[in-house]
Short mmCIF file of N, CA, C and O and ligand atoms in Angstrom, two decimals:
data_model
loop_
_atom_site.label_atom_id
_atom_site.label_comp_id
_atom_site.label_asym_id
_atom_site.label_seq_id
_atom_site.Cartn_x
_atom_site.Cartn_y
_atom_site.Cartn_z
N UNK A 417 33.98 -14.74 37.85
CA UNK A 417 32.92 -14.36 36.93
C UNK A 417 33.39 -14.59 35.51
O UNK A 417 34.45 -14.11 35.12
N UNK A 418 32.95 -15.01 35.07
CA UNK A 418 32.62 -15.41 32.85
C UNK A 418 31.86 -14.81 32.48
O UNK A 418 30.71 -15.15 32.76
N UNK A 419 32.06 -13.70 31.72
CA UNK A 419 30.98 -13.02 30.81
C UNK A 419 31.44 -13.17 29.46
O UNK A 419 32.34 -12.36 29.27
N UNK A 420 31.22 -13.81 28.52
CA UNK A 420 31.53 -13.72 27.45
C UNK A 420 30.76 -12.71 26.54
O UNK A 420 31.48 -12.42 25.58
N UNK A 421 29.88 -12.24 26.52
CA UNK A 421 29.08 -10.93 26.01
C UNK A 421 29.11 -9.69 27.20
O UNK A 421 29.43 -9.79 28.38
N UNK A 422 28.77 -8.78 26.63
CA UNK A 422 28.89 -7.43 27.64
C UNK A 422 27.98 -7.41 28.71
O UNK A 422 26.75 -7.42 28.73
N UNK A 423 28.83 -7.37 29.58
CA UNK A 423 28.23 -7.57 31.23
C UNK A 423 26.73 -6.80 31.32
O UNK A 423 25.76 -7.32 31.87
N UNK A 424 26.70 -5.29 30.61
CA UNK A 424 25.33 -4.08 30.34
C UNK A 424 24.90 -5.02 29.54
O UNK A 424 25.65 -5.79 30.15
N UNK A 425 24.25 -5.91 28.51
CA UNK A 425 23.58 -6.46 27.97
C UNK A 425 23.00 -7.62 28.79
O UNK A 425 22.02 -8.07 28.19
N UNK A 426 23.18 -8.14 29.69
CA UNK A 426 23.10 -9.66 30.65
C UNK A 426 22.19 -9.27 31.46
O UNK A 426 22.55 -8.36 32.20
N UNK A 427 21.03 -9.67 31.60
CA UNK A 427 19.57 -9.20 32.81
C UNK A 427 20.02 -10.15 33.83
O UNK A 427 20.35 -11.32 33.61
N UNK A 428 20.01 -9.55 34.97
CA UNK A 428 20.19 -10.15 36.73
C UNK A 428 20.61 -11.73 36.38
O UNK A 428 21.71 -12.21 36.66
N UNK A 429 19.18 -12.68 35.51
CA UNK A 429 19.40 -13.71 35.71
C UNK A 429 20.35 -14.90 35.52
O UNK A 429 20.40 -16.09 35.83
N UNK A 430 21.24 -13.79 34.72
CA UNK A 430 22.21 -14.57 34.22
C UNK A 430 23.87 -14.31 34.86
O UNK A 430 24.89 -14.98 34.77
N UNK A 431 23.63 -13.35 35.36
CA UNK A 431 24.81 -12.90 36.69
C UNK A 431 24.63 -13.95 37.71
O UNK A 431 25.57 -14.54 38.25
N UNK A 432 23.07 -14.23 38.01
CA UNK A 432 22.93 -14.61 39.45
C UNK A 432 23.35 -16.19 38.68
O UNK A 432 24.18 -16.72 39.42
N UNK A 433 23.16 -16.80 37.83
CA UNK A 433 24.05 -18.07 37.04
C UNK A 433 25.15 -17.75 37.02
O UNK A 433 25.92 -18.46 37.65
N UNK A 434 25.45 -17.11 36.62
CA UNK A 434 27.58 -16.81 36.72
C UNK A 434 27.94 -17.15 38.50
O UNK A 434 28.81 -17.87 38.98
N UNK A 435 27.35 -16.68 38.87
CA UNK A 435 27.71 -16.20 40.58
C UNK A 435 27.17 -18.11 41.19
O UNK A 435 27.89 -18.79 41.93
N UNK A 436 25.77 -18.59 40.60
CA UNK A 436 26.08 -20.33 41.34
C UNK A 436 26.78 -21.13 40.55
O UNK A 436 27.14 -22.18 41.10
N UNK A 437 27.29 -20.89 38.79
CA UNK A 437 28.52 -21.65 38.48
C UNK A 437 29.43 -21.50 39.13
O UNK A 437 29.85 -22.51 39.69
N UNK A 438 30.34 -19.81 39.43
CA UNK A 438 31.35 -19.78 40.37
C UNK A 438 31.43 -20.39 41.56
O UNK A 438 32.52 -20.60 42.09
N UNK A 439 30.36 -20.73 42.08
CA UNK A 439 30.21 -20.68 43.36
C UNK A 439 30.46 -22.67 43.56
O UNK A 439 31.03 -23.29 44.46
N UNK A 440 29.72 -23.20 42.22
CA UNK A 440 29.48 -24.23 42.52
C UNK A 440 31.33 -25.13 41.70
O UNK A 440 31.67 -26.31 41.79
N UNK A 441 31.97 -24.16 41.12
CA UNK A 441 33.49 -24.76 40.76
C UNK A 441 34.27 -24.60 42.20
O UNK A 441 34.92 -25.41 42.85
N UNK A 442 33.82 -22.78 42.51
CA UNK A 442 34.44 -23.11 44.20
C UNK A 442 34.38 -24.44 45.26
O UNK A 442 35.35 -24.93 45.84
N UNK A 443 33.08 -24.85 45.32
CA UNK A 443 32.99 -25.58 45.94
C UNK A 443 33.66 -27.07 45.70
O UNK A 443 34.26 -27.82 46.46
N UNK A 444 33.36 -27.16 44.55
CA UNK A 444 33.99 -28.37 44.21
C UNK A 444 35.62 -28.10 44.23
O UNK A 444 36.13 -28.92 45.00
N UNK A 445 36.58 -27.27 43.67
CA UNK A 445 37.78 -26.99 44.04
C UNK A 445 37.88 -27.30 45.64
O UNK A 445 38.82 -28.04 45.92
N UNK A 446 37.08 -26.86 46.74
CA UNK A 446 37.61 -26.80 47.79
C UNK A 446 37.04 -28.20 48.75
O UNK A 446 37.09 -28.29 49.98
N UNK A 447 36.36 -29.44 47.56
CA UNK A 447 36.35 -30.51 48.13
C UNK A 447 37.40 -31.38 47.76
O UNK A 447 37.55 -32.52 48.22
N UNK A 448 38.38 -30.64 46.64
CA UNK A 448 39.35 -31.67 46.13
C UNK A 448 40.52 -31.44 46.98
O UNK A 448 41.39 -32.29 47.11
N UNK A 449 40.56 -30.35 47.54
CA UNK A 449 41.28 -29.64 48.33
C UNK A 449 41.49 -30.36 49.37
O UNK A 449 42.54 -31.00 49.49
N UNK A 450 40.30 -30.38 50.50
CA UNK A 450 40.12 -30.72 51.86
C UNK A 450 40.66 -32.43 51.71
O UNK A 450 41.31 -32.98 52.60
N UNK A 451 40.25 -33.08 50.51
CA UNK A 451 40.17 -34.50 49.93
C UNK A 451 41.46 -35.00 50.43
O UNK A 451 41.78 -35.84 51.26
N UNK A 452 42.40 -33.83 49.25
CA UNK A 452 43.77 -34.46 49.10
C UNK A 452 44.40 -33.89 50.36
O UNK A 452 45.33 -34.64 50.66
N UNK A 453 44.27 -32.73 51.35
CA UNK A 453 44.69 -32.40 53.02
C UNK A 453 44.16 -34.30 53.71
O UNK A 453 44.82 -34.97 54.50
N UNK A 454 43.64 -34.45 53.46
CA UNK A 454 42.99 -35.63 54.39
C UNK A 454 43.46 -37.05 53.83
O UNK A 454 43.35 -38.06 54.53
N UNK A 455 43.87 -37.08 52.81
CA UNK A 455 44.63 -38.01 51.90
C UNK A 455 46.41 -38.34 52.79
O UNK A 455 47.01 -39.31 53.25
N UNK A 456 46.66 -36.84 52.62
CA UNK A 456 48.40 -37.24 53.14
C UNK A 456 48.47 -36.72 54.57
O UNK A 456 49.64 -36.63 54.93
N UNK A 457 47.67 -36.39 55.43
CA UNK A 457 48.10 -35.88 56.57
C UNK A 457 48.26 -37.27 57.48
O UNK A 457 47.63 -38.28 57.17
N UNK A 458 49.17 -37.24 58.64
CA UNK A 458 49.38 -38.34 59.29
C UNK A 458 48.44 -38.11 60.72
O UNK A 458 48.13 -39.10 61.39
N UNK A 459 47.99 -36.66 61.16
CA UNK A 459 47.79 -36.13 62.78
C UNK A 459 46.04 -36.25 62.24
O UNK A 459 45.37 -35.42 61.62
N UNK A 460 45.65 -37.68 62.76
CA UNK A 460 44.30 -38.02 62.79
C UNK A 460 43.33 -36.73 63.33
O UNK A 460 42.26 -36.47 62.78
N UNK A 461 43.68 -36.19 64.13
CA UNK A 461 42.64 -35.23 64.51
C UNK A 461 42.54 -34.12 63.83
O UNK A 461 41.74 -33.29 64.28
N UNK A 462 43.17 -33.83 62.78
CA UNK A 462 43.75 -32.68 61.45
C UNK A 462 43.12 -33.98 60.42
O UNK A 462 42.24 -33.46 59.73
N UNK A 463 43.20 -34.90 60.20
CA UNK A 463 43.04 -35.70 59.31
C UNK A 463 40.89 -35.80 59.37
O UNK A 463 40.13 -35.77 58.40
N UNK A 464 40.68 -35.87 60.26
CA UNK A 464 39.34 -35.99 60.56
C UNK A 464 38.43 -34.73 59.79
O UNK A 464 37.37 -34.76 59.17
N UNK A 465 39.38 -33.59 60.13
CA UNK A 465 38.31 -32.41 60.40
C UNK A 465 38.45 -32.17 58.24
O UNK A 465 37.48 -32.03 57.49
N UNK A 466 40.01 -32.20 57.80
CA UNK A 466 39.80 -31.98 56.56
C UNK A 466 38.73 -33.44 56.10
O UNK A 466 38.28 -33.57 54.96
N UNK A 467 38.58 -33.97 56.72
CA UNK A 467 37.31 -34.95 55.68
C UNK A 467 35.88 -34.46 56.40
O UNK A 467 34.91 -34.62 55.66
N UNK A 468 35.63 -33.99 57.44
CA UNK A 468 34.54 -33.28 57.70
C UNK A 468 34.03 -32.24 56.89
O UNK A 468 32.92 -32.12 56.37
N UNK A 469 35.43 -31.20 56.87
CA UNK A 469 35.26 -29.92 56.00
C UNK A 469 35.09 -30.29 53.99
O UNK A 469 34.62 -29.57 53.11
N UNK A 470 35.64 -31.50 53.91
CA UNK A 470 35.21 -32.21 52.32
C UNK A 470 33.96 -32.20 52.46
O UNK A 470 33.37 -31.46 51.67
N UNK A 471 33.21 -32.86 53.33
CA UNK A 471 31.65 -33.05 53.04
C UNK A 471 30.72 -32.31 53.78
O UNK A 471 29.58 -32.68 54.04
N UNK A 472 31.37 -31.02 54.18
CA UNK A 472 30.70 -29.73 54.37
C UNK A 472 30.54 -29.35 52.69
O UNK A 472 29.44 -29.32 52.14
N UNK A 473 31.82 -29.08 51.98
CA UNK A 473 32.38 -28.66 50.86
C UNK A 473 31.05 -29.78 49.65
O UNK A 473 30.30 -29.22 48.85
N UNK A 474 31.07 -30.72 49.79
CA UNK A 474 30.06 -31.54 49.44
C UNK A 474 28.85 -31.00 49.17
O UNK A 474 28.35 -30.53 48.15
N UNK A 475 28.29 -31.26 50.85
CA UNK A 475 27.11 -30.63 51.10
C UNK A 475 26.36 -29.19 50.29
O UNK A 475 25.14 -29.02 50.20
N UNK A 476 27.37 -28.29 49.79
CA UNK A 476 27.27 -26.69 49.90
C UNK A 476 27.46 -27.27 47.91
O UNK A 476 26.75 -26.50 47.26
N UNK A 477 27.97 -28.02 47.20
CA UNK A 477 27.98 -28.26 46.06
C UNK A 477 26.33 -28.85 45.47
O UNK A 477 25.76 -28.57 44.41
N UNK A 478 25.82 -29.88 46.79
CA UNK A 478 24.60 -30.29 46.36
C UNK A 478 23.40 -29.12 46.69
O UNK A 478 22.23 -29.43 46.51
N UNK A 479 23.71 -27.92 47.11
CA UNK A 479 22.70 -27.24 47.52
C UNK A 479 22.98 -26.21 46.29
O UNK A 479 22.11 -25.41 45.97
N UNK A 480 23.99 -26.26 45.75
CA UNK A 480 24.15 -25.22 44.29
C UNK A 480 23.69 -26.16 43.63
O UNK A 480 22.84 -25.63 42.91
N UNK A 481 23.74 -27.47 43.37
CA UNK A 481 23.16 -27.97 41.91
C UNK A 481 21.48 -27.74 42.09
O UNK A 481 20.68 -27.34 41.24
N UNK A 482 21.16 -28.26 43.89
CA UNK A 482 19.43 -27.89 43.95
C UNK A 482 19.37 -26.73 43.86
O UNK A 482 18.23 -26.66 44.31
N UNK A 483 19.70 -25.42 43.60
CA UNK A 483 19.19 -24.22 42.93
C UNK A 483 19.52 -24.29 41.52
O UNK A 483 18.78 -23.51 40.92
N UNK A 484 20.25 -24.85 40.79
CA UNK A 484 20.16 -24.85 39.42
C UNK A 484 18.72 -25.81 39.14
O UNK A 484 18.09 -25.61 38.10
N UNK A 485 18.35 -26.65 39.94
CA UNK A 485 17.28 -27.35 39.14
C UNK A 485 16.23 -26.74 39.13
O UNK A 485 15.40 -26.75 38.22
N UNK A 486 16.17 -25.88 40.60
CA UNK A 486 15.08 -25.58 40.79
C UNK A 486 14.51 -23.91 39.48
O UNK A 486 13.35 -23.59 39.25
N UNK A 487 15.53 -23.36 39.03
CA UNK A 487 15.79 -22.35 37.96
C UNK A 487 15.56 -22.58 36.61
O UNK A 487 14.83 -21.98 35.81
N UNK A 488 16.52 -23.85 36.42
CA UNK A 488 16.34 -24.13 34.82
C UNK A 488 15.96 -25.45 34.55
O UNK A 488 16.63 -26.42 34.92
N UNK A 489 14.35 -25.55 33.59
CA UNK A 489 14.06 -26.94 33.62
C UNK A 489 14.58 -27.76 32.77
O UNK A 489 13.89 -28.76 32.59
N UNK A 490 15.97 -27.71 31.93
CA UNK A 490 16.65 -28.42 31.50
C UNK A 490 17.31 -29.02 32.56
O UNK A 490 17.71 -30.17 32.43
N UNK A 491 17.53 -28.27 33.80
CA UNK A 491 18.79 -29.06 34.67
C UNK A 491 17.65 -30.08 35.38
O UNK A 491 17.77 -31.25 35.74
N UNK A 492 16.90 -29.51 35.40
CA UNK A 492 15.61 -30.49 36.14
C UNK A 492 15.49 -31.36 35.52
O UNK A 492 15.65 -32.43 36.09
N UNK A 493 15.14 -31.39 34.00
CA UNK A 493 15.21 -32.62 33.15
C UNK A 493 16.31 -33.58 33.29
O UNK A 493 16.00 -34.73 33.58
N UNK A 494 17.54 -33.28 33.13
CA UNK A 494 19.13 -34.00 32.97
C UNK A 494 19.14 -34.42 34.14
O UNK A 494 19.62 -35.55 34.17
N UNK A 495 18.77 -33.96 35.35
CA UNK A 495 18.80 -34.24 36.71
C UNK A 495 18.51 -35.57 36.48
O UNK A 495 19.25 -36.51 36.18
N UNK A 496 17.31 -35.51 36.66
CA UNK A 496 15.68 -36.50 36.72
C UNK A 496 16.62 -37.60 35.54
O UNK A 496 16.40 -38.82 35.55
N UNK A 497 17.12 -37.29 35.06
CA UNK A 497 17.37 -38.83 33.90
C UNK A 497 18.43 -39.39 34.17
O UNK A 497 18.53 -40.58 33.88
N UNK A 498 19.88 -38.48 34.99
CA UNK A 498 20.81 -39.29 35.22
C UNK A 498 21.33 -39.65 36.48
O UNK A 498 22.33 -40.33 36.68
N UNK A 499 20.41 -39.05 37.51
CA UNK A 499 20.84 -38.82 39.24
C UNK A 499 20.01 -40.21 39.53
O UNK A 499 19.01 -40.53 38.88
N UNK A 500 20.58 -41.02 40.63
CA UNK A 500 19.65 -41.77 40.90
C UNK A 500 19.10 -43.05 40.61
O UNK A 500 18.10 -43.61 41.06
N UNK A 501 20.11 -43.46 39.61
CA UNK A 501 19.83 -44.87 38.99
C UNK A 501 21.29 -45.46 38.60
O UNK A 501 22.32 -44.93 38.18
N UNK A 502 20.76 -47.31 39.05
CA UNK A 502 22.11 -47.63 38.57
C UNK A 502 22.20 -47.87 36.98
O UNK A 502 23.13 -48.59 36.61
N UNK A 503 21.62 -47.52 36.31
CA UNK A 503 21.72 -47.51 34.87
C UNK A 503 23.69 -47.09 34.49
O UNK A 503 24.41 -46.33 35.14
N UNK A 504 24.02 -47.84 33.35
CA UNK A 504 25.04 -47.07 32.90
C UNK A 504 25.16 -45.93 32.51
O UNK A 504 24.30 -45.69 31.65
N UNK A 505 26.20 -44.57 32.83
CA UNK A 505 26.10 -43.79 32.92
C UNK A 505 25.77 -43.14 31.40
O UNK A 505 24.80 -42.39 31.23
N UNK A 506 26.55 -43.45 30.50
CA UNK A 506 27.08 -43.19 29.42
C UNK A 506 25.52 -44.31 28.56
O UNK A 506 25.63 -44.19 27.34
N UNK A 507 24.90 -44.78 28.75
CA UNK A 507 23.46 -45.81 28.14
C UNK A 507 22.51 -44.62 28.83
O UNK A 507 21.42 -44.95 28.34
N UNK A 508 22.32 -43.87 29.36
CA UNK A 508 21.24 -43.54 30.29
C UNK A 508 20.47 -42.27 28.70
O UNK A 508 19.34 -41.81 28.85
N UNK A 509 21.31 -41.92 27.36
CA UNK A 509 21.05 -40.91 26.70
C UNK A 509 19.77 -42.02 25.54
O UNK A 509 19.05 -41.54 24.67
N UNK A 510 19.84 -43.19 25.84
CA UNK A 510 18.67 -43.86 25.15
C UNK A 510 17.96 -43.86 25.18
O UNK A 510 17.18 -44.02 24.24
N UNK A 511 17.68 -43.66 26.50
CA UNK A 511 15.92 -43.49 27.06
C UNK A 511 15.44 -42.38 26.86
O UNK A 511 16.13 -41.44 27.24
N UNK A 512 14.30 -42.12 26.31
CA UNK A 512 13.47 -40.85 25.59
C UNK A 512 13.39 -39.74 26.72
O UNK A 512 13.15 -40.06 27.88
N UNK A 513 13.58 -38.49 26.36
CA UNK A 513 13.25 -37.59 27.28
C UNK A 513 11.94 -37.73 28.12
O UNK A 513 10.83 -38.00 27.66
N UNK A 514 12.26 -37.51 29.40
CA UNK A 514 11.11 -37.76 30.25
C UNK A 514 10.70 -39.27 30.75
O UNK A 514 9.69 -39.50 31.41
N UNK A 515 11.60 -40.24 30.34
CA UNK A 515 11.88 -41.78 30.74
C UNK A 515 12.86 -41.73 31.75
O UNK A 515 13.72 -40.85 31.66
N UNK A 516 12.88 -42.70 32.91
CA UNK A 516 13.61 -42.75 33.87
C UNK A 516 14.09 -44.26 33.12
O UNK A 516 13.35 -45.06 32.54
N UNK A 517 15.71 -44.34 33.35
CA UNK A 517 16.37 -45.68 33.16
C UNK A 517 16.08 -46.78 33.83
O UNK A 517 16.53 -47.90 33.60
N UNK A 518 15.04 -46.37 34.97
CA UNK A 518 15.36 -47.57 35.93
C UNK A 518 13.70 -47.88 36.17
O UNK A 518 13.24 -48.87 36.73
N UNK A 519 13.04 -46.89 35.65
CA UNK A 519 11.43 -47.04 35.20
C UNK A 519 11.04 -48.38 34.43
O UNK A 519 11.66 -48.73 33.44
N UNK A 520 9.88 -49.16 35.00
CA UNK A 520 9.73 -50.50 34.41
C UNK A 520 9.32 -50.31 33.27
O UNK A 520 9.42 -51.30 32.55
N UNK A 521 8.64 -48.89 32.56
CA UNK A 521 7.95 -48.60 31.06
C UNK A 521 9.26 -48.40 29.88
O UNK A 521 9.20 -48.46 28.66
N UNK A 522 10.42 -48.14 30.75
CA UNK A 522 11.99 -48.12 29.82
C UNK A 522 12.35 -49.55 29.36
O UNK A 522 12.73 -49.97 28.27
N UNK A 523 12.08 -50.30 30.78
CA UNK A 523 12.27 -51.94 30.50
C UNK A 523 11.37 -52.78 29.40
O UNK A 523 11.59 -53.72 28.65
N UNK A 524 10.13 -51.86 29.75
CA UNK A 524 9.22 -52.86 28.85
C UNK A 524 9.14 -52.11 27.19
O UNK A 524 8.27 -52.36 26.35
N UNK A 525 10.17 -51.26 27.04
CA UNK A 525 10.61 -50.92 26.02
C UNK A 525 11.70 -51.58 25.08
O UNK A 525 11.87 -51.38 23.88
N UNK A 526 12.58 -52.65 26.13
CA UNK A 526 13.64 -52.84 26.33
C UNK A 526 14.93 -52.06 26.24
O UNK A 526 16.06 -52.47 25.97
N UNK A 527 14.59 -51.06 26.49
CA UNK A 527 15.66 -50.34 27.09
C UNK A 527 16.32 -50.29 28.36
O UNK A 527 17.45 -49.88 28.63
N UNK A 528 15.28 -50.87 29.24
CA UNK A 528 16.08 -51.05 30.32
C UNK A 528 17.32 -52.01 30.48
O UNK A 528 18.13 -52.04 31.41
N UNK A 529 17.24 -53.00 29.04
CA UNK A 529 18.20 -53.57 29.12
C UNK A 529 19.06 -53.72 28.55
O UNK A 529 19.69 -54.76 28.39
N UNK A 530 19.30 -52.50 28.07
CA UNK A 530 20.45 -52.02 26.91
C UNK A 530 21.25 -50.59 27.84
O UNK A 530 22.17 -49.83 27.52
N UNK A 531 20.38 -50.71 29.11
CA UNK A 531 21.64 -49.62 30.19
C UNK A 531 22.24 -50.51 30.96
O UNK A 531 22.84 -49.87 31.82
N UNK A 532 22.37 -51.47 31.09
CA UNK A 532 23.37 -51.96 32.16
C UNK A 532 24.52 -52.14 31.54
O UNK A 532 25.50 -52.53 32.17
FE1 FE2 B 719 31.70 -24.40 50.97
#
């Protein structure tokens, strides 16, 4: 938990955000985890299950980011503009809020061709 202001001042909704950030560094900690178990182990059948349990660990990271989108429509926004396209990652902040990079109305802006 991170509270940087007093925990009695913070309404539910922002605990229950502390609790899917924690939840969602856990997860990711325990895919780097399973990653690097499955990286150096030599006993394939130990080697299998830590890369199973990575993209369990995966799985349980993409179901915390889909409750952040579904909560805050900034994450919904940032989502929607950088998930999902092969646009360059770091070009994708050109395109006007509410433009998809890979949308033909970005292209016929020419922006679509200032993300690759
Ligand atoms: Fe998990």
């Amino acid at each position: 938990m991170s509270f940087y202001v007093p925990y009695s001042d913070l309404p539910s909704e922002a605990v229950a955000l502390d609790s899917a950030i924690d939840s969602l560094r856990e997860e990711l900690d325990a895919t780097n985890l399973y990653h690097q178990r499955y990286l150096v182990l030599n006993d394939e059948p130990l080697k299998e299950l830590m890369l199973h349990n990575r993209d369990e660990e995966i799985e349980h990271c993409a179901m915390l980011i889909e409750w952040l989108r579904r909560k805050f429509p900034e994450f919904d926004r940032e989502l929607r503009k950088y998930l999902f396209t092969d646009a360059g990652i770091t070009r994708i902040e050109a395109v006007p809020d509410g433009g998809n990079a890979g949308d033909p109305a970005a292209r016929s802006l020419g922006i679509g061709s200032l993300l690759r």
